[in-house]
Short mmCIF file of C-alpha atoms and ligand atoms in Angstrom, two decimals:
data_model
loop_
_atom_site.label_atom_id
_atom_site.label_comp_id
_atom_site.label_asym_id
_atom_site.label_seq_id
_atom_site.Cartn_x
_atom_site.Cartn_y
_atom_site.Cartn_z
CA ARG A 13 0.19 0.24 -0.02
CA MET A 14 3.35 2.15 1.01
CA VAL A 15 4.34 2.15 -2.51
CA LYS A 16 0.98 2.56 -4.12
CA ARG A 17 0.57 5.44 -2.23
CA ASN A 18 4.27 6.67 -3.00
CA MET A 19 3.20 6.29 -6.96
CA ALA A 20 0.50 8.59 -6.38
CA CYS A 21 2.29 10.90 -4.99
CA ARG A 22 5.23 11.23 -7.49
CA ASN A 23 2.48 11.24 -10.48
CA ASP A 24 0.85 14.38 -8.45
CA ILE A 25 4.11 16.09 -8.54
CA ARG A 26 4.82 14.91 -11.82
CA ARG A 27 1.92 17.04 -13.13
CA HIS A 28 3.83 20.20 -12.25
CA ASP A 29 6.91 19.20 -14.78
CA ALA A 30 5.91 21.01 -17.64
CA PRO A 31 4.76 24.90 -16.19
CA PHE A 32 8.15 24.44 -13.97
CA MET A 33 9.93 23.50 -17.78
CA ALA A 34 8.07 26.40 -18.98
CA VAL A 35 9.68 28.81 -16.05
CA TYR A 36 12.77 27.74 -16.71
CA LYS A 37 12.88 27.87 -20.59
CA SER A 38 11.48 31.81 -20.14
CA LEU A 39 14.43 32.21 -17.80
CA ILE A 40 17.49 30.96 -20.64
CA PRO A 41 19.15 33.91 -22.29
CA ALA A 42 19.14 33.98 -25.96
CA GLU A 43 22.41 33.20 -27.67
CA GLU A 44 22.43 36.69 -29.22
CA GLU A 45 23.04 38.37 -25.46
CA LEU A 46 26.17 35.75 -25.12
CA GLU A 47 27.13 37.20 -29.02
CA LYS A 48 27.11 41.28 -27.38
CA GLN A 49 29.03 39.77 -24.56
CA LYS A 50 31.63 38.47 -26.54
CA GLN A 51 31.48 41.83 -28.48
CA LEU A 52 32.34 43.70 -25.00
CA MET A 53 34.90 41.24 -24.03
CA ALA A 54 36.77 41.53 -27.02
CA ARG A 55 36.88 45.56 -27.04
CA LEU A 56 37.55 45.28 -23.51
CA GLU A 57 40.65 43.03 -23.86
CA ASN A 58 41.69 45.72 -26.80
CA LEU A 59 41.84 48.49 -24.62
CA VAL A 60 43.77 46.60 -21.96
CA ALA A 61 46.14 44.93 -23.69
CA LYS A 62 47.00 48.45 -24.61
CA GLU A 63 48.09 49.43 -21.05
CA TRP A 64 48.83 46.58 -19.69
CA PRO A 65 50.42 43.86 -22.43
CA HIS A 66 50.67 41.19 -19.50
CA ALA A 67 47.23 40.42 -18.08
CA LYS A 68 44.53 38.61 -19.02
CA LEU A 69 40.60 38.83 -18.86
CA TYR A 70 38.36 36.74 -17.78
CA LEU A 71 34.78 36.61 -17.28
CA TYR A 72 33.31 35.29 -14.19
CA GLY A 73 29.69 34.78 -12.46
CA SER A 74 26.53 34.50 -13.89
CA CYS A 75 27.74 35.80 -17.47
CA ALA A 76 30.01 32.69 -17.72
CA ASN A 77 29.11 29.84 -15.03
CA SER A 78 25.31 28.81 -16.94
CA PHE A 79 23.67 30.43 -14.43
CA GLY A 80 22.61 33.60 -15.62
CA PHE A 81 19.56 35.27 -15.97
CA PRO A 82 19.06 37.32 -19.17
CA LYS A 83 19.96 40.66 -19.39
CA SER A 84 22.46 40.33 -16.50
CA ASP A 85 25.40 42.42 -15.82
CA ILE A 86 28.53 40.88 -16.74
CA ASP A 87 31.68 40.53 -14.31
CA VAL A 88 34.99 40.34 -15.50
CA CYS A 89 38.31 39.69 -13.67
CA LEU A 90 41.62 41.34 -14.78
CA ALA A 91 44.17 39.38 -14.04
CA ILE A 92 48.03 40.17 -13.55
CA GLU A 93 50.84 38.56 -12.07
CA ASP A 94 52.76 41.30 -10.63
CA ASP A 95 53.77 41.58 -7.30
CA ASP A 96 53.74 45.15 -5.93
CA ILE A 97 50.76 46.60 -8.29
CA ASN A 98 48.32 49.28 -6.10
CA LYS A 99 44.92 48.36 -7.28
CA ALA A 100 43.46 51.32 -6.61
CA ASP A 101 45.77 53.01 -8.89
CA MET A 102 45.29 50.46 -11.42
CA LEU A 103 41.19 51.13 -11.41
CA LEU A 104 42.03 54.51 -11.51
CA LYS A 105 44.08 54.06 -14.66
CA LEU A 106 41.59 51.59 -16.25
CA ALA A 107 39.02 53.98 -15.79
CA GLU A 108 40.35 56.76 -17.15
CA ASN A 109 40.94 54.50 -20.68
CA LEU A 110 37.82 53.39 -20.25
CA GLU A 111 36.41 56.83 -20.67
CA ALA A 112 38.49 57.61 -23.36
CA ASP A 113 37.08 55.02 -24.85
CA ASN A 114 33.79 56.29 -24.94
CA PHE A 115 32.18 53.51 -22.52
CA GLN A 116 29.79 55.09 -20.10
CA ASN A 117 28.62 55.34 -16.61
CA VAL A 118 32.30 54.69 -15.66
CA GLN A 119 33.23 54.61 -12.24
CA ALA A 120 36.00 53.73 -10.49
CA LEU A 121 34.67 52.52 -6.81
CA THR A 122 38.35 51.98 -5.20
CA ARG A 123 37.61 51.45 -1.59
CA ALA A 124 34.93 48.82 -1.97
CA ARG A 125 35.69 45.55 -0.21
CA VAL A 126 35.73 44.29 -3.66
CA PRO A 127 37.62 46.96 -5.05
CA ILE A 128 35.82 47.31 -8.70
CA ALA A 129 36.00 49.72 -11.88
CA LYS A 130 32.06 50.08 -13.35
CA LEU A 131 31.05 50.92 -17.12
CA MET A 132 28.30 50.88 -19.29
CA ASP A 133 29.27 49.85 -22.82
CA PRO A 134 26.70 52.13 -25.13
CA VAL A 135 27.07 49.87 -28.11
CA THR A 136 25.39 46.44 -26.97
CA GLY A 137 24.07 48.34 -23.90
CA ILE A 138 25.88 45.85 -21.01
CA SER A 139 26.86 47.24 -17.96
CA CYS A 140 30.00 45.62 -16.51
CA ASP A 141 32.43 45.63 -13.07
CA ILE A 142 36.29 44.88 -13.71
CA CYS A 143 37.82 43.59 -10.67
CA ILE A 144 41.17 43.00 -10.28
CA ASN A 145 42.74 39.42 -9.62
CA ASN A 146 39.53 37.77 -7.95
CA VAL A 147 41.32 34.46 -9.92
CA LEU A 148 39.57 32.11 -7.08
CA ALA A 149 36.42 33.47 -8.57
CA VAL A 150 37.38 32.64 -11.75
CA VAL A 151 38.27 29.69 -10.86
CA ASN A 152 34.93 28.71 -8.80
CA THR A 153 32.54 29.81 -12.17
CA LYS A 154 34.91 27.08 -13.98
CA LEU A 155 33.56 24.16 -11.28
CA LEU A 156 29.89 25.46 -11.76
CA ARG A 157 29.64 25.71 -15.00
CA ASP A 158 31.67 22.04 -15.24
CA TYR A 159 28.96 20.75 -12.92
CA ALA A 160 26.35 22.21 -14.91
CA ARG A 161 27.31 19.92 -18.07
CA ILE A 162 26.80 17.00 -16.21
CA ASP A 163 23.45 16.56 -16.15
CA VAL A 164 20.47 18.94 -17.38
CA ARG A 165 18.57 19.20 -14.03
CA LEU A 166 21.15 21.09 -11.94
CA ARG A 167 20.63 24.26 -14.41
CA GLN A 168 16.81 24.01 -13.86
CA LEU A 169 16.76 23.27 -10.51
CA ALA A 170 19.25 25.95 -9.98
CA PHE A 171 17.21 28.32 -12.11
CA ILE A 172 14.17 28.05 -10.69
CA VAL A 173 15.93 28.54 -7.09
CA LYS A 174 17.05 31.76 -8.26
CA HIS A 175 13.97 33.07 -9.60
CA TRP A 176 12.01 32.12 -6.49
CA ALA A 177 14.86 33.97 -4.07
CA LYS A 178 14.96 36.91 -6.45
CA SER A 179 11.21 37.11 -6.43
CA ARG A 180 10.79 36.08 -2.64
CA ARG A 181 13.78 38.63 -2.29
CA VAL A 182 15.96 36.40 -0.11
CA ASN A 183 19.17 37.01 -2.56
CA GLU A 184 20.43 39.94 -1.05
CA THR A 185 23.53 39.64 1.10
CA TYR A 186 23.57 43.59 2.21
CA GLN A 187 19.73 42.20 3.63
CA GLY A 188 21.48 39.28 5.23
CA THR A 189 20.04 36.53 2.86
CA LEU A 190 22.51 34.39 0.49
CA SER A 191 23.80 35.25 -2.69
CA SER A 192 23.22 33.19 -5.89
CA TYR A 193 26.49 31.67 -5.69
CA ALA A 194 25.23 30.36 -2.26
CA TYR A 195 22.17 28.76 -4.15
CA VAL A 196 24.09 27.29 -6.81
CA LEU A 197 26.57 25.44 -4.26
CA MET A 198 23.08 24.50 -2.55
CA CYS A 199 21.45 22.81 -5.60
CA ILE A 200 24.67 21.30 -6.39
CA HIS A 201 24.58 19.71 -3.16
CA PHE A 202 21.44 18.21 -2.88
CA LEU A 203 21.97 16.35 -6.33
CA GLN A 204 25.17 14.97 -4.75
CA MET A 205 22.88 13.77 -1.79
CA ARG A 206 20.09 12.56 -3.84
CA ARG A 207 19.98 8.16 -4.23
CA PRO A 208 21.08 7.35 -6.57
CA PRO A 209 23.06 10.36 -6.60
CA ILE A 210 22.49 12.97 -9.65
CA LEU A 211 26.02 14.54 -9.35
CA PRO A 212 29.02 13.47 -8.32
CA CYS A 213 32.04 15.05 -6.09
CA LEU A 214 34.58 15.98 -8.76
CA GLN A 215 37.20 17.18 -5.96
CA GLU A 216 36.80 13.39 -4.52
CA MET A 217 38.08 12.36 -7.79
CA GLU A 218 41.21 11.80 -9.72
CA PRO A 219 42.17 15.36 -10.62
CA THR A 220 42.24 16.42 -14.44
CA TYR A 221 42.52 20.32 -13.43
CA SER A 222 44.93 21.71 -11.14
CA VAL A 223 45.95 25.49 -10.09
CA ARG A 224 47.12 27.29 -7.24
CA VAL A 225 45.30 30.86 -6.06
CA ASP A 226 46.59 32.59 -3.27
CA ASN A 227 48.03 29.95 -1.87
CA ILE A 228 44.98 27.48 -2.45
CA ARG A 229 44.98 24.44 -4.15
CA CYS A 230 41.99 24.32 -6.45
CA SER A 231 42.24 21.11 -8.39
CA TYR A 232 38.97 18.41 -9.34
CA PHE A 233 38.28 16.06 -12.23
CA ASP A 234 37.09 18.61 -15.08
CA SER A 235 36.76 16.07 -18.01
CA VAL A 236 32.98 16.46 -17.28
CA ASP A 237 32.29 15.04 -21.08
CA ARG A 238 33.09 11.50 -19.83
CA LEU A 239 30.50 11.74 -16.98
CA VAL A 240 27.20 12.95 -19.04
CA ASN A 241 25.22 10.00 -18.21
CA PHE A 242 26.38 9.96 -14.12
CA GLY A 243 22.73 10.84 -12.95
CA SER A 244 21.05 8.54 -15.57
CA SER A 245 19.67 5.69 -13.15
CA ASN A 246 18.02 8.40 -11.08
CA ARG A 247 14.83 9.19 -12.77
CA GLU A 248 13.79 12.60 -10.31
CA THR A 249 12.31 15.07 -12.37
CA ILE A 250 12.43 18.93 -12.39
CA ALA A 251 9.29 19.19 -10.24
CA GLU A 252 10.01 16.44 -7.73
CA LEU A 253 13.60 17.80 -7.09
CA VAL A 254 12.16 21.21 -6.67
CA TRP A 255 9.78 19.67 -4.13
CA GLY A 256 12.98 17.66 -2.50
CA PHE A 257 15.22 20.81 -2.27
CA PHE A 258 12.35 22.93 -0.31
CA ASN A 259 11.22 20.25 1.95
CA TYR A 260 15.16 19.58 2.74
CA TRP A 261 16.24 23.35 3.54
CA ALA A 262 12.53 23.86 5.73
CA TYR A 263 12.24 20.35 7.25
CA GLY A 264 14.93 18.18 6.75
CA HIS A 265 18.27 20.07 7.46
CA ASP A 266 19.88 20.21 11.24
CA TYR A 267 20.58 24.26 11.44
CA ALA A 268 22.25 23.56 14.82
CA ASN A 269 25.03 21.23 13.97
CA THR A 270 25.49 20.58 10.28
CA VAL A 271 27.36 22.04 7.30
CA VAL A 272 26.71 21.38 3.32
CA SER A 273 29.65 21.05 1.64
CA VAL A 274 30.07 20.44 -2.31
CA ARG A 275 33.81 19.93 -1.93
CA THR A 276 33.48 16.68 0.11
CA GLY A 277 29.86 15.78 -1.70
CA SER A 278 28.78 15.08 1.97
CA ILE A 279 27.17 16.86 5.05
CA LEU A 280 29.65 17.77 7.42
CA GLY A 281 29.96 18.52 11.27
CA LYS A 282 30.05 22.20 12.90
CA ARG A 283 32.44 21.19 15.23
CA GLU A 284 34.85 19.01 12.63
CA LYS A 285 34.89 22.96 11.24
CA ASP A 286 35.24 25.06 14.21
CA TRP A 287 32.07 26.68 13.03
CA THR A 288 30.20 26.30 16.52
CA ARG A 289 31.00 29.64 18.44
CA ARG A 290 30.33 33.11 16.89
CA VAL A 291 33.43 34.99 15.75
CA GLY A 292 33.39 38.36 14.96
CA ASN A 293 30.25 38.89 12.83
CA ASP A 294 30.44 35.43 11.66
CA ARG A 295 27.72 33.76 13.36
CA HIS A 296 27.04 30.41 11.30
CA LEU A 297 23.42 29.95 11.09
CA ILE A 298 23.06 28.16 7.97
CA CYS A 299 26.38 27.11 6.56
CA ILE A 300 27.61 26.40 3.47
CA GLU A 301 31.27 25.72 2.77
CA ASP A 302 33.31 27.66 -0.15
CA PRO A 303 34.52 24.65 -2.10
CA PHE A 304 37.98 26.10 -2.35
CA GLU A 305 38.22 28.63 0.53
CA THR A 306 36.79 26.10 2.67
CA SER A 307 37.35 28.80 5.73
CA HIS A 308 34.70 30.62 3.98
CA ASP A 309 30.91 30.20 4.79
CA LEU A 310 28.69 31.55 2.48
CA GLY A 311 26.04 31.70 4.87
CA ARG A 312 28.12 34.10 7.23
CA VAL A 313 26.02 37.36 6.07
CA VAL A 314 23.10 35.87 8.14
CA ASP A 315 22.33 37.03 11.06
CA LYS A 316 19.56 36.39 13.73
CA PHE A 317 17.04 37.93 11.81
CA SER A 318 17.38 37.07 8.31
CA ILE A 319 17.81 33.55 9.05
CA ARG A 320 14.00 33.66 10.24
CA VAL A 321 13.28 35.20 6.95
CA LEU A 322 15.24 32.50 5.14
CA ARG A 323 13.52 29.59 7.41
CA GLU A 324 10.09 31.10 7.05
CA GLU A 325 10.33 31.26 3.13
CA PHE A 326 12.03 28.03 3.06
CA GLU A 327 9.17 26.55 4.84
CA ARG A 328 6.54 28.58 2.99
CA ALA A 329 7.52 27.08 -0.25
CA ALA A 330 7.85 23.35 0.72
CA LYS A 331 4.27 24.06 2.03
CA ILE A 332 3.57 25.46 -1.33
CA MET A 333 4.67 22.29 -3.35
CA HIS A 334 2.91 19.90 -0.60
CA GLN A 335 -0.55 21.30 -1.44
CA ASP A 336 -1.05 24.25 -3.76
CA PRO A 337 -2.93 22.73 -6.71
CA ASN A 338 -1.09 25.16 -8.93
CA PRO A 339 2.43 25.75 -7.05
CA CYS A 340 4.24 27.20 -10.14
CA ALA A 341 1.89 30.51 -9.91
CA LYS A 342 1.74 30.75 -5.74
CA LEU A 343 6.04 30.04 -5.46
CA PHE A 344 7.21 32.97 -7.26
CA GLU A 345 5.02 35.60 -6.26
CA PRO A 346 6.37 38.66 -5.36
CA TYR A 347 7.09 39.26 -1.98
N1 CTP B 689 31.78 34.57 -5.38
C1 CTP B 689 32.48 34.12 -4.64
N2 CTP B 689 32.19 34.44 -3.37
C2 CTP B 689 31.05 34.97 -2.90
C3 CTP B 689 30.30 35.35 -3.56
C4 CTP B 689 30.39 35.31 -5.33
O1 CTP B 689 33.66 33.70 -5.10
N3 CTP B 689 30.68 34.91 -1.79
C5 CTP B 689 31.94 34.69 -6.97
C6 CTP B 689 31.52 33.60 -7.44
O2 CTP B 689 32.72 33.13 -8.50
C7 CTP B 689 30.49 33.81 -8.56
C8 CTP B 689 30.49 35.13 -9.02
O3 CTP B 689 31.25 35.86 -7.85
O4 CTP B 689 30.05 33.40 -9.52
C9 CTP B 689 29.15 36.42 -8.72
O5 CTP B 689 28.56 36.11 -7.76
P1 CTP B 689 26.92 36.15 -7.42
O6 CTP B 689 26.69 37.34 -7.85
O7 CTP B 689 26.26 36.02 -6.06
O8 CTP B 689 26.18 35.28 -8.53
P2 CTP B 689 25.75 35.66 -9.97
O9 CTP B 689 26.17 34.23 -10.65
O10 CTP B 689 26.36 36.46 -10.33
O11 CTP B 689 24.54 35.33 -9.85
P3 CTP B 689 23.11 37.07 -10.04
O12 CTP B 689 22.73 36.70 -11.85
O13 CTP B 689 22.41 36.81 -8.99
O14 CTP B 689 24.07 38.07 -10.73
MG1 MG B 690 26.34 38.85 -10.49
#
């Protein structure tokens, strides 16, 4: 009887696959947007090469990790191997060059936590932030992109979770909620933990890619073309996964004691990371380990007020997935 009930439940949830797929498809950026980004990158590379012939430009963040929405700003990292650069001076110089090259809204934000130069390209209409030597972000962008190539359900789930987080305003780190980067890691981890798993743990496999960045060894198996059938014995569909994701974060996760870790593809104890106490502003109320900067908890922006907001939103979403006849409409209702 139990099996029968589970089957009935399954069919119930799978009725929502089509509407969730429609939402997913509506969020994928068009091909011509990628073309425009390339065009802008080429112009920027030209400009940078004149001033710093040894520098390289890399895209990172949502424009390069395959989890980007249409019309996003693009994030660019200028990498230069030089021991005595002054970032502020460099950004000012860069801003000067950008203005001379007719870019608009040019600003050098030299005192920001991550100092950047901002610009708007009048040709493509794209806005762009350029930072200097934030190479770890370039590497974690590649990791996310590689995971996305293994199983399309990651991209489907992450687009829906990001869309939900933006609609419900829980994707605002300055308000104490989580970054898009954190949500994508939560999705990867969730899919690593399915039985059978939908995603492998690339950092636990024999490395085929290895770089050293800021004294951190970043290595993992990146020949993901060989893993495109990895998740095929798990037949779960998008609606089931959305249901499971919110159910986990509403009722399944042990917030008091555990850390989710994409690096190990498992749940770790807060104790082993020494994340049990508040240190400075890091309260560790929801713990998501950065895959490379392992001392970095992506939940560190969350405080005792915003943790309640977050958990209430997870519960709201889970209830909608359990009960609502048309969850797709309700889930993304603007906050
Ligand atoms: N990043 C990071 N550490 C963080 C936050 C962000 O290394 N604590 C880096 C990641 O490389 C991430 C990029 O900065 O891909 C951009 O972060 P974020 O804006 O959170 O994600 P996006 O993918 O750009 O999402 P959005 O569509 O919301 O802009
Ligand atoms: Mg971004």
